[in-house]
CSV table of C-alpha atoms in Angstrom, one decimal:
chain,number,residue,atom,x,y,z
A,71,MET,CA,-2.2,11.2,5.8
A,72,GLN,CA,-2.6,8.8,8.7
A,73,VAL,CA,1.0,7.7,8.8
A,74,SER,CA,4.2,9.7,8.7
A,75,VAL,CA,6.2,10.3,5.5
A,76,LYS,CA,9.0,8.4,7.1
A,77,GLN,CA,6.8,5.3,7.5
A,78,ILE,CA,5.7,5.5,3.9
A,79,VAL,CA,9.3,5.7,2.7
A,80,THR,CA,10.1,2.7,4.9
A,81,ALA,CA,7.2,0.7,3.5
A,82,LEU,CA,8.5,1.5,-0.1
A,83,GLY,CA,12.0,0.3,0.7
A,84,GLY,CA,13.6,3.6,1.8
A,85,GLU,CA,15.3,6.3,-0.2
A,86,GLN,CA,17.8,3.9,-1.6
A,87,LEU,CA,15.0,2.0,-3.5
A,88,MET,CA,13.0,5.2,-4.2
A,89,LYS,CA,16.2,6.7,-5.7
A,90,ARG,CA,15.6,10.1,-4.1
A,91,SER,CA,15.5,11.9,-0.8
A,92,ILE,CA,12.0,12.1,0.7
A,93,ARG,CA,11.7,14.4,3.7
A,94,HIS,CA,8.1,15.7,3.6
A,95,GLU,CA,4.8,15.5,1.7
A,96,LEU,CA,6.0,17.8,-1.1
A,97,ASP,CA,8.8,15.4,-1.8
A,98,LEU,CA,6.2,12.6,-2.1
A,99,LEU,CA,4.3,14.8,-4.6
A,100,GLU,CA,7.4,15.1,-6.7
A,101,MET,CA,7.9,11.3,-6.4
A,102,VAL,CA,4.3,10.9,-7.7
A,103,ARG,CA,5.1,13.1,-10.7
A,104,GLU,CA,8.4,11.2,-11.5
A,105,GLY,CA,6.9,7.7,-10.9
A,106,LEU,CA,8.0,5.2,-8.3
A,107,PRO,CA,10.7,2.8,-9.3
A,108,MET,CA,9.5,-0.8,-9.6
A,109,GLU,CA,12.0,-1.9,-6.9
A,110,SER,CA,10.0,0.1,-4.4
A,111,ILE,CA,6.7,-1.5,-5.3
A,112,ALA,CA,8.3,-4.9,-5.3
A,113,HIS,CA,9.6,-4.3,-1.8
A,114,LEU,CA,6.1,-3.3,-0.6
A,115,GLN,CA,4.6,-6.3,-2.4
A,116,LYS,CA,7.0,-8.7,-0.7
A,117,ASN,CA,6.3,-7.3,2.8
A,118,MET,CA,2.6,-7.5,2.3
A,119,GLY,CA,2.9,-11.0,1.0
A,120,PHE,CA,1.1,-10.3,-2.3
A,121,THR,CA,1.5,-12.1,-5.5
A,122,ASN,CA,2.2,-10.3,-8.8
A,123,LYS,CA,-1.4,-11.0,-9.8
A,124,THR,CA,-2.7,-9.3,-6.6
A,125,MET,CA,-0.4,-6.3,-7.0
A,126,SER,CA,-1.2,-5.8,-10.6
A,127,HIS,CA,-4.9,-5.9,-9.8
A,128,ILE,CA,-4.5,-3.3,-7.1
A,129,LEU,CA,-2.5,-1.1,-9.5
A,130,ALA,CA,-5.1,-1.7,-12.3
A,131,ILE,CA,-2.5,-3.0,-14.8
A,132,SER,CA,-2.3,-6.4,-16.4
A,133,GLU,CA,-0.1,-9.0,-14.7
A,134,SER,CA,2.0,-9.4,-17.9
A,135,THR,CA,2.7,-5.6,-18.0
A,136,TYR,CA,3.5,-5.7,-14.3
A,137,GLN,CA,6.0,-8.5,-14.7
A,138,ARG,CA,7.5,-6.8,-17.8
A,139,ARG,CA,8.0,-3.6,-15.8
A,140,ILE,CA,9.7,-5.6,-13.0
A,141,ARG,CA,12.1,-7.1,-15.5
A,142,SER,CA,12.9,-3.9,-17.3
A,143,GLY,CA,13.0,-1.8,-14.1
A,144,THR,CA,10.7,0.9,-15.4
A,145,LYS,CA,8.8,3.3,-13.2
A,146,LEU,CA,5.1,3.3,-12.3
A,147,SER,CA,2.8,6.0,-13.8
A,148,GLN,CA,1.6,8.9,-11.7
A,149,ASP,CA,-1.7,7.1,-11.0
A,150,GLU,CA,0.0,3.9,-10.1
A,151,THR,CA,2.5,5.7,-7.8
A,152,GLU,CA,-0.4,7.4,-5.9
A,153,LYS,CA,-2.0,4.0,-5.4
A,154,ALA,CA,1.3,2.5,-4.2
A,155,ILE,CA,1.7,5.3,-1.7
A,156,SER,CA,-1.8,4.9,-0.5
A,157,LEU,CA,-1.3,1.1,-0.2
A,158,SER,CA,1.9,1.8,1.8
A,159,GLU,CA,-0.3,3.8,4.3
A,160,VAL,CA,-2.6,0.9,4.7
A,161,PHE,CA,0.3,-1.5,5.2
A,162,GLU,CA,2.0,0.7,7.8
A,163,THR,CA,-1.2,1.3,9.7
A,164,GLY,CA,-2.0,-2.4,9.7
A,165,LYS,CA,1.5,-3.3,10.7
A,166,GLU,CA,1.4,-0.9,13.6
A,167,LEU,CA,-2.0,-2.1,14.8
A,168,PHE,CA,-1.5,-5.9,14.4
A,169,LYS,CA,2.2,-6.1,15.2
A,170,LYS,CA,2.6,-9.4,13.2
A,171,PRO,CA,2.3,-9.2,9.4
A,172,GLU,CA,0.6,-12.6,9.3
A,173,ASP,CA,-2.1,-11.3,11.6
A,174,PHE,CA,-2.7,-8.2,9.4
A,175,ARG,CA,-2.8,-10.4,6.3
A,176,PHE,CA,-5.4,-12.7,8.0
A,177,TRP,CA,-7.5,-9.6,8.8
A,178,LEU,CA,-7.2,-8.4,5.2
A,179,GLU,CA,-8.5,-11.8,3.9
A,180,SER,CA,-11.3,-12.1,6.4
A,181,LYS,CA,-14.9,-10.9,5.9
A,182,ASN,CA,-15.5,-7.7,7.8
A,183,TYR,CA,-18.8,-6.7,9.3
A,184,ALA,CA,-17.9,-3.0,9.2
A,185,LEU,CA,-17.4,-3.4,5.4
A,186,GLY,CA,-20.8,-5.0,4.8
A,187,GLY,CA,-19.3,-8.5,4.9
A,188,GLU,CA,-16.6,-7.6,2.3
A,189,LYS,CA,-12.9,-8.7,2.7
A,190,PRO,CA,-10.6,-5.7,3.1
A,191,MET,CA,-8.3,-7.3,0.5
A,192,ASP,CA,-11.1,-6.9,-2.1
A,193,LEU,CA,-11.2,-3.1,-1.5
A,194,LEU,CA,-7.6,-2.3,-1.9
A,195,ASP,CA,-8.0,-1.6,-5.7
A,196,SER,CA,-9.8,1.7,-5.2
A,197,ALA,CA,-9.0,4.9,-3.4
A,198,PHE,CA,-12.4,4.8,-1.6
A,199,GLY,CA,-11.8,1.2,-0.5
A,200,ARG,CA,-8.4,2.0,0.9
A,201,ALA,CA,-9.9,5.0,2.7
A,202,GLN,CA,-12.5,2.8,4.3
A,203,ILE,CA,-9.9,0.3,5.4
A,204,LEU,CA,-7.8,3.1,7.0
A,205,GLU,CA,-11.0,4.4,8.7
A,206,ILE,CA,-11.7,1.0,10.2
A,207,LEU,CA,-8.1,0.5,11.3
A,208,GLY,CA,-8.2,3.9,12.9
A,209,ARG,CA,-11.3,3.0,14.8
A,210,MET,CA,-9.8,-0.3,15.9
A,211,LYS,CA,-6.7,1.5,17.2
A,212,TYR,CA,-8.9,3.6,19.5
A,213,GLY,CA,-11.2,0.8,20.5
A,214,ILE,CA,-14.3,2.0,18.7
A,215,TYR,CA,-14.5,-0.8,16.2
A,216,SER,CA,-17.9,-2.3,15.5
């Protein structure tokens, strides 16, 4: 994990929205097994400036299912929760590096040489893509970005 558990919890709206105490990675594991409340993912979505369509694509569920879950307040599945936690790592890392959310959002939507000309935004729907984004953000943080 490149960011602290506390940062992940903050990105997901805090313990109040997560509806449980999260102190360490094993608590996150338990959260994955239980499923993340939709309020938490909606909080992350709002902070990242994503539409329902974008967020449903990242989570690999239909937009109508995503909207229905928001309305009913159900929880994400285990797989979807893992994706949300991983996405919160990307968000916190980018927020720390860029300082302004709009600058990070611009970077996500811009073609990136280090990603073979792909936009980072287009890679958020896979674990490997999120890992590549975190790798590049880490290199940028230490000035070894190319």
